[in-house]
PDB file of C-alpha atoms in Angstrom:
ATOM      1  CA  LEU A 914       0.000   0.000   0.000  1.00 96.00           C
ATOM      2  CA  SER A 915       0.992   3.633  -0.325  1.00 97.00           C
ATOM      3  CA  ALA A 916       2.294   4.522   3.139  1.00 97.00           C
ATOM      4  CA  ALA A 917       0.432   7.840   2.846  1.00 98.00           C
ATOM      5  CA  SER A 918      -2.990   7.074   1.381  1.00 96.00           C
ATOM      6  CA  PHE A 919      -3.168   3.314   2.092  1.00 94.00           C
ATOM      7  CA  PHE A 920      -4.511   2.998  -1.465  1.00 92.00           C
ATOM      8  CA  SER A 921      -3.457  -0.191  -3.218  1.00 89.00           C
ATOM      9  CA  ASP A 922      -4.350   0.520  -6.856  1.00 92.00           C
ATOM     10  CA  ALA A 923      -0.822   1.578  -7.866  1.00 97.00           C
ATOM     11  CA  LEU A 924       2.572   2.614  -6.512  1.00 98.00           C
ATOM     12  CA  ALA A 925       5.104   5.063  -7.933  1.00 98.00           C
ATOM     13  CA  PRO A 926       8.901   4.906  -8.091  1.00 98.00           C
ATOM     14  CA  ASN A 927      10.582   6.867  -5.271  1.00 98.00           C
ATOM     15  CA  SER A 928       7.431   6.611  -3.145  1.00 98.00           C
ATOM     16  CA  ILE A 929       7.116   5.271   0.405  1.00 98.00           C
ATOM     17  CA  VAL A 930       5.434   1.869   0.560  1.00 98.00           C
ATOM     18  CA  ALA A 931       3.942  -0.005   3.531  1.00 97.00           C
ATOM     19  CA  MET A 932       3.848  -3.802   3.217  1.00 96.00           C
ATOM     20  CA  PHE A 933       1.890  -5.974   5.648  1.00 96.00           C
ATOM     21  CA  GLY A 934       2.157  -9.689   6.300  1.00 96.00           C
ATOM     22  CA  ALA A 935       3.129 -12.281   8.918  1.00 97.00           C
ATOM     23  CA  GLY A 936       6.513 -13.774   9.654  1.00 97.00           C
ATOM     24  CA  LEU A 937       8.246 -11.448   7.214  1.00 98.00           C
ATOM     25  CA  THR A 938      11.324 -10.921   9.391  1.00 98.00           C
ATOM     26  CA  THR A 939      13.061 -12.402  12.421  1.00 97.00           C
ATOM     27  CA  GLY A 940      12.998  -9.125  14.349  1.00 98.00           C
ATOM     28  CA  SER A 941      12.208  -5.420  14.266  1.00 98.00           C
ATOM     29  CA  VAL A 942      14.181  -2.286  13.444  1.00 98.00           C
ATOM     30  CA  PHE A 943      12.401   1.060  13.705  1.00 97.00           C
ATOM     31  CA  GLU A 944      15.293   3.523  13.598  1.00 94.00           C
ATOM     32  CA  VAL A 945      17.269   3.424  10.367  1.00 95.00           C
ATOM     33  CA  PRO A 946      20.079   5.808   9.359  1.00 92.00           C
ATOM     34  CA  VAL A 947      20.325   7.675   6.067  1.00 93.00           C
ATOM     35  CA  PRO A 948      21.337   6.611   3.483  1.00 96.00           C
ATOM     36  CA  LEU A 949      18.756   3.867   3.881  1.00 97.00           C
ATOM     37  CA  PRO A 950      20.111   0.313   3.941  1.00 98.00           C
ATOM     38  CA  THR A 951      18.773  -2.404   1.636  1.00 98.00           C
ATOM     39  CA  ILE A 952      19.212  -5.195   4.189  1.00 98.00           C
ATOM     40  CA  LEU A 953      18.324  -5.308   7.896  1.00 98.00           C
ATOM     41  CA  LEU A 954      18.586  -8.346  10.184  1.00 98.00           C
ATOM     42  CA  GLY A 955      19.119 -10.492   7.106  1.00 98.00           C
ATOM     43  CA  THR A 956      15.951  -9.185   5.395  1.00 98.00           C
ATOM     44  CA  LYS A 957      15.734  -7.474   2.020  1.00 98.00           C
ATOM     45  CA  VAL A 958      12.913  -6.481  -0.352  1.00 98.00           C
ATOM     46  CA  VAL A 959      13.528  -7.243  -4.017  1.00 98.00           C
ATOM     47  CA  VAL A 960      11.457  -5.499  -6.712  1.00 98.00           C
ATOM     48  CA  LYS A 961      11.397  -7.141 -10.147  1.00 98.00           C
ATOM     49  CA  ASP A 962       9.762  -4.745 -12.597  1.00 98.00           C
ATOM     50  CA  SER A 963       7.872  -5.339 -15.834  1.00 98.00           C
ATOM     51  CA  ALA A 964      11.129  -5.122 -17.790  1.00 98.00           C
ATOM     52  CA  GLY A 965      12.597  -7.962 -15.746  1.00 98.00           C
ATOM     53  CA  VAL A 966      15.045  -5.727 -13.862  1.00 98.00           C
ATOM     54  CA  GLU A 967      15.575  -6.582 -10.188  1.00 98.00           C
ATOM     55  CA  ARG A 968      16.419  -3.918  -7.589  1.00 98.00           C
ATOM     56  CA  ASP A 969      16.840  -4.082  -3.816  1.00 98.00           C
ATOM     57  CA  ALA A 970      14.556  -1.583  -2.114  1.00 98.00           C
ATOM     58  CA  PRO A 971      15.869   0.845   0.528  1.00 98.00           C
ATOM     59  CA  LEU A 972      14.286   0.036   3.918  1.00 98.00           C
ATOM     60  CA  PHE A 973      12.707   2.461   6.407  1.00 98.00           C
ATOM     61  CA  ILE A 974      11.525  -0.038   9.053  1.00 98.00           C
ATOM     62  CA  ILE A 975      11.139  -3.784   9.343  1.00 98.00           C
ATOM     63  CA  SER A 976       9.114  -6.042  11.626  1.00 98.00           C
ATOM     64  CA  PRO A 977       7.492  -9.475  11.278  1.00 98.00           C
ATOM     65  CA  GLY A 978       4.167  -7.843  10.375  1.00 98.00           C
ATOM     66  CA  GLN A 979       5.183  -4.724   8.465  1.00 98.00           C
ATOM     67  CA  ILE A 980       7.971  -3.436   6.263  1.00 98.00           C
ATOM     68  CA  ASN A 981       8.144   0.139   5.006  1.00 98.00           C
ATOM     69  CA  TYR A 982      10.395   0.606   2.002  1.00 98.00           C
ATOM     70  CA  LEU A 983      11.148   2.986  -0.844  1.00 98.00           C
ATOM     71  CA  MET A 984       9.986   1.848  -4.265  1.00 98.00           C
ATOM     72  CA  PRO A 985      13.311   1.909  -6.137  1.00 98.00           C
ATOM     73  CA  SER A 986      14.056   4.687  -8.580  1.00 98.00           C
ATOM     74  CA  GLY A 987      13.822   3.545 -12.176  1.00 98.00           C
ATOM     75  CA  THR A 988      11.201   0.843 -11.549  1.00 98.00           C
ATOM     76  CA  ALA A 989       9.383   0.417 -14.871  1.00 98.00           C
ATOM     77  CA  GLN A 990       5.645   0.980 -15.190  1.00 98.00           C
ATOM     78  CA  GLY A 991       3.490  -2.139 -15.281  1.00 98.00           C
ATOM     79  CA  THR A 992       3.214  -5.145 -13.000  1.00 98.00           C
ATOM     80  CA  ALA A 993       6.105  -5.654 -10.603  1.00 98.00           C
ATOM     81  CA  THR A 994       6.831  -8.635  -8.362  1.00 98.00           C
ATOM     82  CA  ILE A 995       7.802  -7.932  -4.750  1.00 98.00           C
ATOM     83  CA  SER A 996       9.747 -10.536  -2.776  1.00 98.00           C
ATOM     84  CA  VAL A 997      10.745 -10.398   0.884  1.00 98.00           C
ATOM     85  CA  ILE A 998      13.830 -12.519   1.474  1.00 98.00           C
ATOM     86  CA  THR A 999      15.000 -13.231   5.011  1.00 98.00           C
ATOM     87  CA  ASN A1000      18.187 -15.208   5.490  1.00 97.00           C
ATOM     88  CA  ASN A1001      17.925 -16.388   1.878  1.00 97.00           C
ATOM     89  CA  VAL A1002      14.334 -17.662   2.365  1.00 98.00           C
ATOM     90  CA  ILE A1003      11.319 -16.005   0.679  1.00 98.00           C
ATOM     91  CA  THR A1004       8.990 -14.927   3.497  1.00 97.00           C
ATOM     92  CA  GLY A1005       6.679 -12.700   1.455  1.00 97.00           C
ATOM     93  CA  TYR A1006       5.669 -12.477  -2.176  1.00 95.00           C
ATOM     94  CA  GLY A1007       3.167 -10.512  -4.246  1.00 95.00           C
ATOM     95  CA  GLN A1008       2.557  -8.256  -7.225  1.00 97.00           C
ATOM     96  CA  VAL A1009       1.797  -4.540  -7.539  1.00 97.00           C
ATOM     97  CA  LEU A1010       1.041  -2.149 -10.369  1.00 98.00           C
ATOM     98  CA  ILE A1011       3.709   0.509 -10.905  1.00 98.00           C
ATOM     99  CA  SER A1012       2.537   3.851 -12.247  1.00 98.00           C
ATOM    100  CA  ASN A1013       4.452   7.039 -12.911  1.00 97.00           C
ATOM    101  CA  LEU A1014       2.056   8.824 -10.543  1.00 97.00           C
ATOM    102  CA  ALA A1015       0.372   7.389  -7.434  1.00 98.00           C
ATOM    103  CA  PRO A1016      -0.364  10.351  -5.145  1.00 98.00           C
ATOM    104  CA  GLY A1017      -1.090  10.066  -1.439  1.00 98.00           C
ATOM    105  CA  ILE A1018      -1.257  12.545   1.450  1.00 98.00           C
ATOM    106  CA  PHE A1019      -0.144  11.636   4.962  1.00 98.00           C
ATOM    107  CA  SER A1020      -2.543  11.933   7.877  1.00 98.00           C
ATOM    108  CA  ALA A1021      -1.391  12.530  11.440  1.00 97.00           C
ATOM    109  CA  ASN A1022      -2.603   9.115  12.597  1.00 96.00           C
ATOM    110  CA  SER A1023      -0.833   7.328   9.694  1.00 94.00           C
ATOM    111  CA  SER A1024      -4.089   5.848   8.379  1.00 95.00           C
ATOM    112  CA  GLY A1025      -4.615   7.999   5.287  1.00 96.00           C
ATOM    113  CA  THR A1026      -7.739   9.585   6.834  1.00 97.00           C
ATOM    114  CA  GLY A1027      -8.462  12.186   9.493  1.00 97.00           C
ATOM    115  CA  VAL A1028      -6.434  15.298  10.240  1.00 98.00           C
ATOM    116  CA  ALA A1029      -3.581  16.012   7.840  1.00 98.00           C
ATOM    117  CA  ALA A1030       0.051  15.656   8.889  1.00 97.00           C
ATOM    118  CA  ALA A1031       0.587  19.301   8.007  1.00 98.00           C
ATOM    119  CA  TYR A1032       1.633  22.661   9.315  1.00 98.00           C
ATOM    120  CA  ALA A1033       0.671  26.282   8.672  1.00 98.00           C
ATOM    121  CA  ILE A1034       2.805  29.392   8.447  1.00 98.00           C
ATOM    122  CA  LYS A1035       0.993  32.554   9.493  1.00 98.00           C
ATOM    123  CA  VAL A1036       2.573  35.764   8.222  1.00 98.00           C
ATOM    124  CA  VAL A1037       1.793  38.786  10.386  1.00 97.00           C
ATOM    125  CA  GLY A1038       3.696  41.779   9.104  1.00 95.00           C
ATOM    126  CA  THR A1039       7.319  40.613   9.045  1.00 96.00           C
ATOM    127  CA  ASN A1040       6.737  37.809  11.555  1.00 96.00           C
ATOM    128  CA  GLN A1041       6.206  34.168  10.567  1.00 97.00           C
ATOM    129  CA  ILE A1042       4.404  31.916  13.047  1.00 96.00           C
ATOM    130  CA  LEU A1043       4.620  28.134  12.636  1.00 97.00           C
ATOM    131  CA  GLN A1044       1.638  26.027  13.733  1.00 97.00           C
ATOM    132  CA  PHE A1045       1.269  22.270  13.505  1.00 97.00           C
ATOM    133  CA  LEU A1046      -2.295  21.411  12.528  1.00 97.00           C
ATOM    134  CA  PHE A1047      -2.809  18.406  14.809  1.00 97.00           C
ATOM    135  CA  GLU A1048      -2.335  17.360  18.418  1.00 96.00           C
ATOM    136  CA  ASP A1049      -3.037  14.376  20.646  1.00 96.00           C
ATOM    137  CA  GLY A1050      -6.635  14.107  21.795  1.00 93.00           C
ATOM    138  CA  PRO A1051      -8.533  11.537  23.877  1.00 90.00           C
ATOM    139  CA  GLY A1052      -9.423   9.547  20.766  1.00 88.00           C
ATOM    140  CA  GLY A1053      -6.179  10.039  18.849  1.00 94.00           C
ATOM    141  CA  LYS A1054      -4.925  12.871  16.657  1.00 96.00           C
ATOM    142  CA  VAL A1055      -7.280  15.861  16.461  1.00 96.00           C
ATOM    143  CA  PRO A1056      -7.080  19.047  14.365  1.00 96.00           C
ATOM    144  CA  VAL A1057      -5.780  22.310  15.798  1.00 97.00           C
ATOM    145  CA  PRO A1058      -7.925  25.131  14.341  1.00 98.00           C
ATOM    146  CA  ILE A1059      -6.199  27.741  12.192  1.00 98.00           C
ATOM    147  CA  ASP A1060      -6.907  31.384  13.007  1.00 97.00           C
ATOM    148  CA  LEU A1061      -6.756  33.349   9.756  1.00 98.00           C
ATOM    149  CA  GLY A1062      -6.278  36.531  11.784  1.00 97.00           C
ATOM    150  CA  ALA A1063      -6.621  40.079  10.502  1.00 97.00           C
ATOM    151  CA  PRO A1064      -7.359  40.882   6.836  1.00 97.00           C
ATOM    152  CA  SER A1065      -3.689  41.797   6.342  1.00 97.00           C
ATOM    153  CA  ASP A1066      -2.471  38.415   7.660  1.00 98.00           C
ATOM    154  CA  GLN A1067      -1.697  35.475   5.367  1.00 98.00           C
ATOM    155  CA  VAL A1068      -1.812  31.781   6.249  1.00 98.00           C
ATOM    156  CA  PHE A1069      -0.016  29.174   4.141  1.00 98.00           C
ATOM    157  CA  VAL A1070      -0.535  25.420   4.619  1.00 98.00           C
ATOM    158  CA  VAL A1071       2.053  22.758   3.752  1.00 98.00           C
ATOM    159  CA  LEU A1072       0.856  19.179   3.179  1.00 98.00           C
ATOM    160  CA  PHE A1073       3.071  16.105   2.982  1.00 98.00           C
ATOM    161  CA  GLY A1074       2.646  12.977   0.891  1.00 98.00           C
ATOM    162  CA  THR A1075       4.346  10.621  -1.505  1.00 98.00           C
ATOM    163  CA  GLY A1076       4.082   9.407  -5.080  1.00 98.00           C
ATOM    164  CA  PHE A1077       3.394  12.697  -6.890  1.00 98.00           C
ATOM    165  CA  ARG A1078       6.751  14.340  -7.547  1.00 98.00           C
ATOM    166  CA  THR A1079       6.453  13.447 -11.253  1.00 97.00           C
ATOM    167  CA  ASN A1080       3.214  15.411 -11.760  1.00 98.00           C
ATOM    168  CA  SER A1081       2.818  17.399 -14.976  1.00 98.00           C
ATOM    169  CA  GLY A1082       2.957  20.779 -13.240  1.00 98.00           C
ATOM    170  CA  LEU A1083       0.870  23.071 -11.069  1.00 98.00           C
ATOM    171  CA  GLY A1084      -1.830  23.264 -13.730  1.00 97.00           C
ATOM    172  CA  GLY A1085      -2.662  19.635 -13.011  1.00 98.00           C
ATOM    173  CA  VAL A1086      -2.909  20.052  -9.224  1.00 98.00           C
ATOM    174  CA  ASN A1087      -6.335  21.003  -7.900  1.00 98.00           C
ATOM    175  CA  VAL A1088      -7.006  21.574  -4.188  1.00 98.00           C
ATOM    176  CA  LYS A1089     -10.353  22.338  -2.563  1.00 98.00           C
ATOM    177  CA  ILE A1090     -10.899  22.986   1.141  1.00 98.00           C
ATOM    178  CA  ASN A1091     -14.518  22.829   2.277  1.00 97.00           C
ATOM    179  CA  GLY A1092     -15.441  23.161  -1.409  1.00 97.00           C
ATOM    180  CA  THR A1093     -13.351  26.310  -1.929  1.00 98.00           C
ATOM    181  CA  THR A1094     -10.532  26.192  -4.470  1.00 98.00           C
ATOM    182  CA  VAL A1095      -7.142  27.061  -2.978  1.00 98.00           C
ATOM    183  CA  GLY A1096      -4.152  27.918  -5.162  1.00 98.00           C
ATOM    184  CA  VAL A1097      -0.969  25.839  -5.157  1.00 98.00           C
ATOM    185  CA  ASP A1098       2.560  27.286  -5.074  1.00 98.00           C
ATOM    186  CA  TYR A1099       4.482  24.010  -5.211  1.00 98.00           C
ATOM    187  CA  ALA A1100       3.846  20.285  -5.600  1.00 98.00           C
ATOM    188  CA  GLY A1101       6.865  18.020  -5.722  1.00 98.00           C
ATOM    189  CA  LEU A1102       9.879  16.626  -3.943  1.00 97.00           C
ATOM    190  CA  SER A1103      10.346  17.510  -0.277  1.00 97.00           C
ATOM    191  CA  PRO A1104      14.027  18.082   0.522  1.00 91.00           C
ATOM    192  CA  ASP A1105      13.852  16.896   4.126  1.00 85.00           C
ATOM    193  CA  TYR A1106      13.070  13.168   3.964  1.00 94.00           C
ATOM    194  CA  VAL A1107      13.658  10.286   1.577  1.00 97.00           C
ATOM    195  CA  GLY A1108      10.586   9.531  -0.555  1.00 98.00           C
ATOM    196  CA  LEU A1109       8.624  12.482   0.829  1.00 98.00           C
ATOM    197  CA  ASP A1110       6.718  14.923  -1.403  1.00 98.00           C
ATOM    198  CA  GLN A1111       4.892  18.093  -0.422  1.00 98.00           C
ATOM    199  CA  ILE A1112       2.222  20.544  -1.534  1.00 98.00           C
ATOM    200  CA  ASN A1113       2.571  24.216  -0.586  1.00 98.00           C
ATOM    201  CA  LEU A1114      -0.732  26.068  -0.750  1.00 98.00           C
ATOM    202  CA  LYS A1115      -1.213  29.729  -1.537  1.00 98.00           C
ATOM    203  CA  PRO A1116      -2.739  31.861   1.265  1.00 98.00           C
ATOM    204  CA  LEU A1117      -6.017  30.410   2.520  1.00 98.00           C
ATOM    205  CA  PRO A1118      -9.006  32.451   1.289  1.00 98.00           C
ATOM    206  CA  ARG A1119     -10.725  34.469   4.019  1.00 98.00           C
ATOM    207  CA  SER A1120     -14.024  33.036   2.854  1.00 98.00           C
ATOM    208  CA  LEU A1121     -12.991  29.919   4.817  1.00 98.00           C
ATOM    209  CA  ILE A1122     -13.260  31.736   8.170  1.00 98.00           C
ATOM    210  CA  GLY A1123     -15.620  29.739  10.389  1.00 98.00           C
ATOM    211  CA  ALA A1124     -15.432  26.613   8.207  1.00 98.00           C
ATOM    212  CA  GLY A1125     -14.469  24.364  11.144  1.00 98.00           C
ATOM    213  CA  VAL A1126     -13.262  20.859  10.365  1.00 98.00           C
ATOM    214  CA  SER A1127     -12.966  20.774   6.576  1.00 98.00           C
ATOM    215  CA  ASN A1128     -12.097  18.151   3.997  1.00 98.00           C
ATOM    216  CA  ILE A1129      -9.108  18.728   1.718  1.00 98.00           C
ATOM    217  CA  VAL A1130      -9.967  17.254  -1.675  1.00 98.00           C
ATOM    218  CA  ILE A1131      -7.018  16.995  -4.052  1.00 98.00           C
ATOM    219  CA  THR A1132      -6.680  15.744  -7.608  1.00 98.00           C
ATOM    220  CA  ILE A1133      -3.309  15.502  -9.327  1.00 98.00           C
ATOM    221  CA  ASP A1134      -3.323  14.995 -13.081  1.00 98.00           C
ATOM    222  CA  GLY A1135      -6.835  13.604 -12.772  1.00 97.00           C
ATOM    223  CA  LYS A1136      -6.000  11.150  -9.993  1.00 97.00           C
ATOM    224  CA  VAL A1137      -8.009  11.582  -6.800  1.00 95.00           C
ATOM    225  CA  VAL A1138      -5.933  11.683  -3.615  1.00 97.00           C
ATOM    226  CA  ASN A1139      -7.105  10.383  -0.237  1.00 98.00           C
ATOM    227  CA  THR A1140      -9.144  12.963   1.674  1.00 98.00           C
ATOM    228  CA  VAL A1141      -7.634  14.472   4.837  1.00 98.00           C
ATOM    229  CA  GLN A1142      -8.823  17.313   7.057  1.00 98.00           C
ATOM    230  CA  ILE A1143      -7.830  20.579   8.687  1.00 98.00           C
ATOM    231  CA  ALA A1144      -9.824  22.887  10.949  1.00 98.00           C
ATOM    232  CA  ILE A1145     -10.359  26.619  10.464  1.00 98.00           C
ATOM    233  CA  LYS A1146     -11.708  29.054  13.082  1.00 97.00           C
TER     234      LYS A1146
END
């Protein structure tokens, strides 16, 4: 599955993938240095693409029930075979469709739904105020409402995802919050984390004041992205 959206229809090269199973590994590793290794505790993930080329996938985490890995760069479009090999024994096997574009947006609870794993930058005069848009609540992650402030203030939201850095350009990225179209300044590679992409929105329209918890509906080159939420005072 896409580690962001948890959609399973397709995966993109250089995107973060979450694989689930049983008995995949002999142990767990949850803190991995960069550059990412391709083998941990004797376990590796091998991707054989539609052109017959095999590549070892860089690994983020491993455990008997879940492996997060980076779909290798250069993986050809079409059906790919994924093999988990632990101590030279195949412990997992399956097939996925590789597409040039498979967009997903991360949510704060890592389920692909609920409040977005995002932050806002509020510009007040020459000051920039950073605000994360989620916090821990009694039932899990809950949205922190954005105050759009005075008419002269501007609030920019940054969303994080994976699988869309190869989009055709900003003209193909459409974002609506609570049904209101919001402009996009950037949609592509995030420089801070392997496999991570990001969308930088233009200032939120003041017509959204009072919207409350609102769905963010995104399409990228015609592909619908998983719906996440923010809250607006």
